[in-house]
mmCIF file of C-alpha atoms and ligand atoms in Angstrom:
data_model
loop_
_atom_site.group_PDB
_atom_site.id
_atom_site.type_symbol
_atom_site.label_atom_id
_atom_site.label_comp_id
_atom_site.label_asym_id
_atom_site.label_seq_id
_atom_site.Cartn_x
_atom_site.Cartn_y
_atom_site.Cartn_z
ATOM 1 C CA MET A 1 23.488 -48.846 356.519
ATOM 2 C CA THR A 2 23.698 -49.979 352.896
ATOM 3 C CA PHE A 3 26.552 -49.697 350.431
ATOM 4 C CA ILE A 4 27.518 -49.974 346.776
ATOM 5 C CA ALA A 5 30.581 -52.140 346.330
ATOM 6 C CA ALA A 6 32.894 -49.556 344.775
ATOM 7 C CA GLN A 7 36.445 -48.398 344.401
ATOM 8 C CA PRO A 8 38.439 -47.269 346.311
ATOM 9 C CA TYR A 9 36.168 -48.510 349.087
ATOM 10 C CA GLU A 10 32.457 -49.053 349.728
ATOM 11 C CA TYR A 11 30.125 -46.149 348.844
ATOM 12 C CA GLU A 12 27.750 -45.550 351.654
ATOM 13 C CA LEU A 13 24.110 -44.870 350.476
ATOM 14 C CA PRO A 14 22.246 -42.017 352.168
ATOM 15 C CA ILE A 15 19.987 -42.529 355.148
ATOM 16 C CA ASP A 16 17.912 -39.352 355.296
ATOM 17 C CA SER A 17 18.632 -37.758 351.964
ATOM 18 C CA GLU A 18 18.417 -38.778 348.309
ATOM 19 C CA ILE A 19 20.637 -40.113 345.613
ATOM 20 C CA ALA A 20 20.147 -38.982 341.969
ATOM 21 C CA LEU A 21 21.448 -40.125 338.627
ATOM 22 C CA ILE A 22 22.909 -37.560 336.151
ATOM 23 C CA VAL A 23 23.351 -38.714 332.609
ATOM 24 C CA ILE A 24 25.704 -36.398 330.774
ATOM 25 C CA ASP A 25 25.213 -35.382 327.152
ATOM 26 C CA MET A 26 23.956 -38.633 325.497
ATOM 27 C CA GLN A 27 22.973 -36.401 322.629
ATOM 28 C CA ARG A 28 23.173 -37.043 318.869
ATOM 29 C CA ASP A 29 25.926 -34.487 318.420
ATOM 30 C CA PHE A 30 28.376 -36.688 320.311
ATOM 31 C CA LEU A 31 27.048 -40.164 319.342
ATOM 32 C CA GLU A 32 25.944 -39.942 315.724
ATOM 33 C CA SER A 33 27.701 -39.641 312.446
ATOM 34 C CA GLY A 34 27.798 -35.960 311.248
ATOM 35 C CA GLY A 35 27.634 -34.536 314.752
ATOM 36 C CA PHE A 36 30.222 -32.434 316.711
ATOM 37 C CA GLY A 37 32.202 -35.477 317.903
ATOM 38 C CA GLU A 38 32.650 -36.898 314.438
ATOM 39 C CA VAL A 39 33.500 -33.569 312.756
ATOM 40 C CA LEU A 40 36.301 -33.255 315.330
ATOM 41 C CA GLY A 41 37.682 -36.524 313.882
ATOM 42 C CA ASN A 42 36.487 -38.930 316.534
ATOM 43 C CA ASP A 43 35.147 -42.479 316.197
ATOM 44 C CA VAL A 44 31.627 -42.252 317.609
ATOM 45 C CA GLY A 45 31.384 -46.118 317.735
ATOM 46 C CA ARG A 46 33.282 -46.093 320.955
ATOM 47 C CA LEU A 47 30.407 -44.058 322.532
ATOM 48 C CA THR A 48 27.475 -45.849 320.971
ATOM 49 C CA ALA A 49 28.822 -49.144 322.459
ATOM 50 C CA ILE A 50 27.709 -48.023 326.009
ATOM 51 C CA VAL A 51 24.140 -47.131 325.059
ATOM 52 C CA PRO A 52 22.660 -50.531 326.201
ATOM 53 C CA THR A 53 24.470 -50.194 329.533
ATOM 54 C CA VAL A 54 23.317 -46.624 330.110
ATOM 55 C CA LYS A 55 19.759 -47.811 329.244
ATOM 56 C CA ARG A 56 20.048 -50.584 331.822
ATOM 57 C CA LEU A 57 21.255 -48.053 334.399
ATOM 58 C CA LEU A 58 18.389 -45.718 333.619
ATOM 59 C CA GLU A 59 15.867 -48.400 333.791
ATOM 60 C CA GLY A 60 17.226 -49.676 337.074
ATOM 61 C CA CYS A 61 17.189 -46.194 338.576
ATOM 62 C CA ARG A 62 13.615 -45.671 337.346
ATOM 63 C CA ALA A 63 12.605 -48.909 338.988
ATOM 64 C CA PHE A 64 14.011 -47.682 342.325
ATOM 65 C CA ASN A 65 12.458 -44.233 341.994
ATOM 66 C CA VAL A 66 15.876 -42.471 341.866
ATOM 67 C CA PRO A 67 15.477 -38.913 340.525
ATOM 68 C CA ILE A 68 17.036 -38.641 337.055
ATOM 69 C CA PHE A 69 18.644 -35.665 335.375
ATOM 70 C CA HIS A 70 19.799 -35.657 331.732
ATOM 71 C CA THR A 71 22.177 -32.881 330.385
ATOM 72 C CA GLN A 72 22.646 -31.643 326.899
ATOM 73 C CA GLU A 73 25.542 -29.413 325.923
ATOM 74 C CA GLY A 74 24.374 -26.652 323.594
ATOM 75 C CA HIS A 75 24.189 -22.932 322.974
ATOM 76 C CA GLN A 76 21.605 -20.297 322.184
ATOM 77 C CA PRO A 77 21.051 -19.896 318.361
ATOM 78 C CA ASP A 78 22.892 -16.503 318.501
ATOM 79 C CA LEU A 79 25.803 -18.161 320.372
ATOM 80 C CA SER A 80 25.630 -15.343 322.934
ATOM 81 C CA ASP A 81 26.405 -17.937 325.654
ATOM 82 C CA CYS A 82 29.387 -19.454 323.877
ATOM 83 C CA PRO A 83 32.666 -17.950 324.906
ATOM 84 C CA LYS A 84 34.993 -16.849 322.031
ATOM 85 C CA SER A 85 37.610 -19.161 323.394
ATOM 86 C CA LYS A 86 35.316 -22.200 322.951
ATOM 87 C CA LEU A 87 34.493 -21.131 319.382
ATOM 88 C CA LYS A 88 38.113 -20.681 318.462
ATOM 89 C CA ARG A 89 39.230 -24.092 319.802
ATOM 90 C CA GLY A 90 37.723 -27.527 319.104
ATOM 91 C CA ARG A 91 37.534 -26.777 315.347
ATOM 92 C CA GLY A 92 37.107 -29.610 312.882
ATOM 93 C CA GLU A 93 35.929 -29.203 309.335
ATOM 94 C CA LEU A 94 32.919 -27.556 310.943
ATOM 95 C CA THR A 95 32.554 -25.832 314.361
ATOM 96 C CA ILE A 96 29.930 -24.793 316.893
ATOM 97 C CA GLY A 97 27.077 -23.005 315.152
ATOM 98 C CA ASP A 98 27.912 -24.251 311.611
ATOM 99 C CA SER A 99 25.329 -26.240 309.743
ATOM 100 C CA GLY A 100 26.090 -29.930 309.486
ATOM 101 C CA LYS A 101 24.213 -33.162 308.809
ATOM 102 C CA LEU A 102 22.381 -32.939 312.216
ATOM 103 C CA GLY A 103 21.509 -29.234 311.963
ATOM 104 C CA ARG A 104 23.601 -26.428 313.561
ATOM 105 C CA ILE A 105 26.368 -28.020 315.663
ATOM 106 C CA LEU A 106 25.917 -27.821 319.402
ATOM 107 C CA VAL A 107 22.952 -25.381 319.181
ATOM 108 C CA LEU A 108 19.984 -25.857 321.393
ATOM 109 C CA GLY A 109 16.792 -27.034 319.588
ATOM 110 C CA GLU A 110 18.677 -28.555 316.606
ATOM 111 C CA PRO A 111 18.338 -32.251 315.783
ATOM 112 C CA GLY A 112 21.963 -32.904 316.877
ATOM 113 C CA ASN A 113 21.254 -31.481 320.342
ATOM 114 C CA GLU A 114 18.566 -34.110 321.093
ATOM 115 C CA ILE A 115 19.193 -36.940 323.526
ATOM 116 C CA ILE A 116 19.375 -40.112 321.431
ATOM 117 C CA PRO A 117 15.947 -41.793 321.250
ATOM 118 C CA GLU A 118 16.961 -44.948 323.197
ATOM 119 C CA LEU A 119 17.800 -42.796 326.238
ATOM 120 C CA ALA A 120 15.247 -40.061 325.865
ATOM 121 C CA PRO A 121 14.061 -38.542 329.170
ATOM 122 C CA MET A 122 10.835 -39.926 330.541
ATOM 123 C CA PRO A 123 8.044 -37.716 332.073
ATOM 124 C CA GLY A 124 9.220 -36.401 335.409
ATOM 125 C CA GLU A 125 12.941 -36.556 334.501
ATOM 126 C CA VAL A 126 14.773 -33.242 334.232
ATOM 127 C CA LEU A 127 16.577 -32.066 331.155
ATOM 128 C CA ILE A 128 19.371 -29.594 331.903
ATOM 129 C CA PRO A 129 20.733 -27.621 328.870
ATOM 130 C CA LYS A 130 24.224 -26.506 329.618
ATOM 131 C CA PRO A 131 26.529 -24.139 327.846
ATOM 132 C CA GLY A 132 29.708 -25.422 329.436
ATOM 133 C CA LYS A 133 31.431 -28.752 330.027
ATOM 134 C CA GLY A 134 30.279 -28.920 333.678
ATOM 135 C CA ALA A 135 26.564 -29.394 334.398
ATOM 136 C CA PHE A 136 26.602 -26.841 337.281
ATOM 137 C CA TYR A 137 27.991 -23.918 335.334
ATOM 138 C CA ASN A 138 25.197 -21.474 334.310
ATOM 139 C CA THR A 139 22.410 -24.011 334.851
ATOM 140 C CA ASP A 140 19.677 -24.624 337.487
ATOM 141 C CA LEU A 141 20.922 -28.143 338.262
ATOM 142 C CA GLU A 142 21.908 -27.344 341.868
ATOM 143 C CA MET A 143 18.548 -25.730 342.557
ATOM 144 C CA HIS A 144 16.829 -28.937 341.488
ATOM 145 C CA LEU A 145 19.137 -31.075 343.627
ATOM 146 C CA ILE A 146 18.602 -28.946 346.708
ATOM 147 C CA ALA A 147 14.862 -28.934 346.170
ATOM 148 C CA ARG A 148 14.947 -32.832 346.211
ATOM 149 C CA ASN A 149 17.339 -33.136 349.144
ATOM 150 C CA VAL A 150 19.898 -34.881 346.969
ATOM 151 C CA THR A 151 23.307 -35.376 348.583
ATOM 152 C CA HIS A 152 24.620 -38.348 346.533
ATOM 153 C CA LEU A 153 25.165 -38.473 342.833
ATOM 154 C CA LEU A 154 25.604 -41.333 340.334
ATOM 155 C CA ILE A 155 27.244 -39.990 337.250
ATOM 156 C CA ALA A 156 27.206 -41.550 333.722
ATOM 157 C CA GLY A 157 27.427 -40.365 330.070
ATOM 158 C CA VAL A 158 30.018 -38.837 327.748
ATOM 159 C CA THR A 159 32.753 -38.045 327.437
ATOM 160 C CA THR A 160 34.478 -39.312 330.515
ATOM 161 C CA GLU A 161 37.404 -36.888 330.613
ATOM 162 C CA VAL A 162 35.528 -33.856 329.431
ATOM 163 C CA CYS A 163 31.906 -33.164 330.504
ATOM 164 C CA VAL A 164 31.618 -36.125 332.861
ATOM 165 C CA GLN A 165 34.832 -35.377 334.716
ATOM 166 C CA THR A 166 34.198 -31.638 334.884
ATOM 167 C CA THR A 167 30.722 -32.272 336.329
ATOM 168 C CA MET A 168 32.040 -34.695 338.878
ATOM 169 C CA ARG A 169 34.610 -32.163 339.972
ATOM 170 C CA GLU A 170 32.115 -29.362 340.205
ATOM 171 C CA ALA A 171 29.745 -31.608 342.212
ATOM 172 C CA ASN A 172 32.608 -32.708 344.559
ATOM 173 C CA ASP A 173 33.499 -29.114 345.320
ATOM 174 C CA ARG A 174 29.878 -28.433 346.170
ATOM 175 C CA GLY A 175 29.841 -31.325 348.787
ATOM 176 C CA TYR A 176 28.054 -34.014 346.805
ATOM 177 C CA GLU A 177 29.141 -37.653 347.274
ATOM 178 C CA CYS A 178 29.876 -38.663 343.662
ATOM 179 C CA LEU A 179 30.139 -42.104 342.065
ATOM 180 C CA LEU A 180 31.140 -42.487 338.468
ATOM 181 C CA VAL A 181 29.558 -45.487 336.789
ATOM 182 C CA GLU A 182 32.506 -47.165 335.055
ATOM 183 C CA ASP A 183 30.769 -49.038 332.219
ATOM 184 C CA ALA A 184 28.106 -46.291 331.642
ATOM 185 C CA THR A 185 30.630 -43.675 330.612
ATOM 186 C CA GLU A 186 32.955 -43.560 327.607
ATOM 187 C CA SER A 187 35.531 -41.462 325.839
ATOM 188 C CA TYR A 188 36.708 -41.284 322.248
ATOM 189 C CA PHE A 189 40.081 -42.177 323.751
ATOM 190 C CA ALA A 190 40.333 -45.433 325.805
ATOM 191 C CA GLU A 191 43.370 -44.221 327.713
ATOM 192 C CA PHE A 192 41.683 -40.961 328.767
ATOM 193 C CA LYS A 193 38.646 -42.937 330.189
ATOM 194 C CA GLN A 194 40.974 -45.246 332.125
ATOM 195 C CA ALA A 195 43.081 -42.325 333.425
ATOM 196 C CA THR A 196 39.937 -40.458 334.515
ATOM 197 C CA LEU A 197 38.559 -43.421 336.475
ATOM 198 C CA GLU A 198 41.794 -43.827 338.206
ATOM 199 C CA MET A 199 42.299 -40.185 339.091
ATOM 200 C CA MET A 200 38.757 -39.791 340.493
ATOM 201 C CA ARG A 201 39.235 -42.635 342.972
ATOM 202 C CA ALA A 202 42.968 -42.174 343.665
ATOM 203 C CA GLN A 203 44.259 -40.836 347.027
ATOM 204 C CA GLY A 204 41.358 -42.341 348.978
ATOM 205 C CA GLY A 205 38.657 -41.134 346.610
ATOM 206 C CA ILE A 206 39.907 -37.623 346.204
ATOM 207 C CA VAL A 207 36.982 -36.750 343.832
ATOM 208 C CA GLY A 208 34.769 -39.773 344.504
ATOM 209 C CA TRP A 209 34.130 -43.395 343.816
ATOM 210 C CA THR A 210 33.696 -45.667 340.750
ATOM 211 C CA ALA A 211 31.628 -48.920 340.413
ATOM 212 C CA THR A 212 29.947 -50.872 337.588
ATOM 213 C CA THR A 213 26.357 -50.728 336.658
ATOM 214 C CA ASP A 214 25.727 -54.168 338.243
ATOM 215 C CA GLN A 215 27.304 -53.005 341.478
ATOM 216 C CA VAL A 216 25.273 -49.797 341.450
ATOM 217 C CA LEU A 217 21.932 -51.648 340.889
ATOM 218 C CA GLU A 218 22.797 -54.321 343.500
ATOM 219 C CA GLY A 219 23.475 -51.567 346.098
ATOM 220 C CA LEU A 220 20.261 -49.678 345.191
ATOM 221 C CA ARG A 221 18.323 -52.922 345.535
ATOM 222 C CA SER A 222 19.492 -53.500 349.148
ATOM 223 C CA TRP A 223 19.098 -49.696 349.858
ATOM 224 C CA LYS A 224 15.479 -49.831 348.771
ATOM 225 C CA ALA A 225 14.836 -53.049 350.677
ATOM 226 C CA VAL A 226 16.019 -51.421 353.898
ATOM 227 C CA GLY A 227 14.457 -47.960 353.222
HETATM 228 C C1 C5J B 1 32.804 -32.514 324.727
HETATM 229 C C2 C5J B 1 31.336 -33.579 326.335
HETATM 230 N N1 C5J B 1 33.618 -33.607 324.671
HETATM 231 N N2 C5J B 1 30.065 -33.830 326.552
HETATM 232 N N3 C5J B 1 31.637 -32.574 325.434
HETATM 233 O O1 C5J B 1 33.042 -31.535 324.125
HETATM 234 O O2 C5J B 1 32.209 -34.209 326.851
#
């Protein structure tokens, strides 16, 4: 049996099933100036700071042949998949569907919706467009996971307390063993990130585990050596 050194206790790697990496919403709309994150008044610099770590995690997972999924939050151009409640809230000087510096905000196919070039999906990796905060809502993510016999998920990306946390909770309720990669996720609010890490692993790992990128890659190295 192999483990990732994690909190609140060791995370056991699967024996006869797979582990996958899900990188949430590392798209220009959240990370670049003029995108959705910034028009809501946030400092995108907090998020760009983790890009090298997410890249290292991605490259490590690629080296160990871990299946990789990238998500991008976005809506159809006619916004037919965007609930009125979502349009009404989260308004800055511009809102979802408006034209900004990176094209129409949070609309699929627009420049702002692209994954940032440093972390762009490689051939064979799956891109999951998602209309909600969680990656399971109204997407075919679960179908892909079942097809690949995935039972364990490493979760990274932005923002920790919104799309990352929602996805981890959705996955937990579906029976996946979830580990949130501490230094490969970030929030516009330092205290929200910290609180999310703590609440995921509280009460004996009520939603799952957390570990650093180094701990994850070390665990995967021994897992692959055994497997
Ligand atoms: C937000 C996300 N924050 N990816 N989306 O609206 O967390």
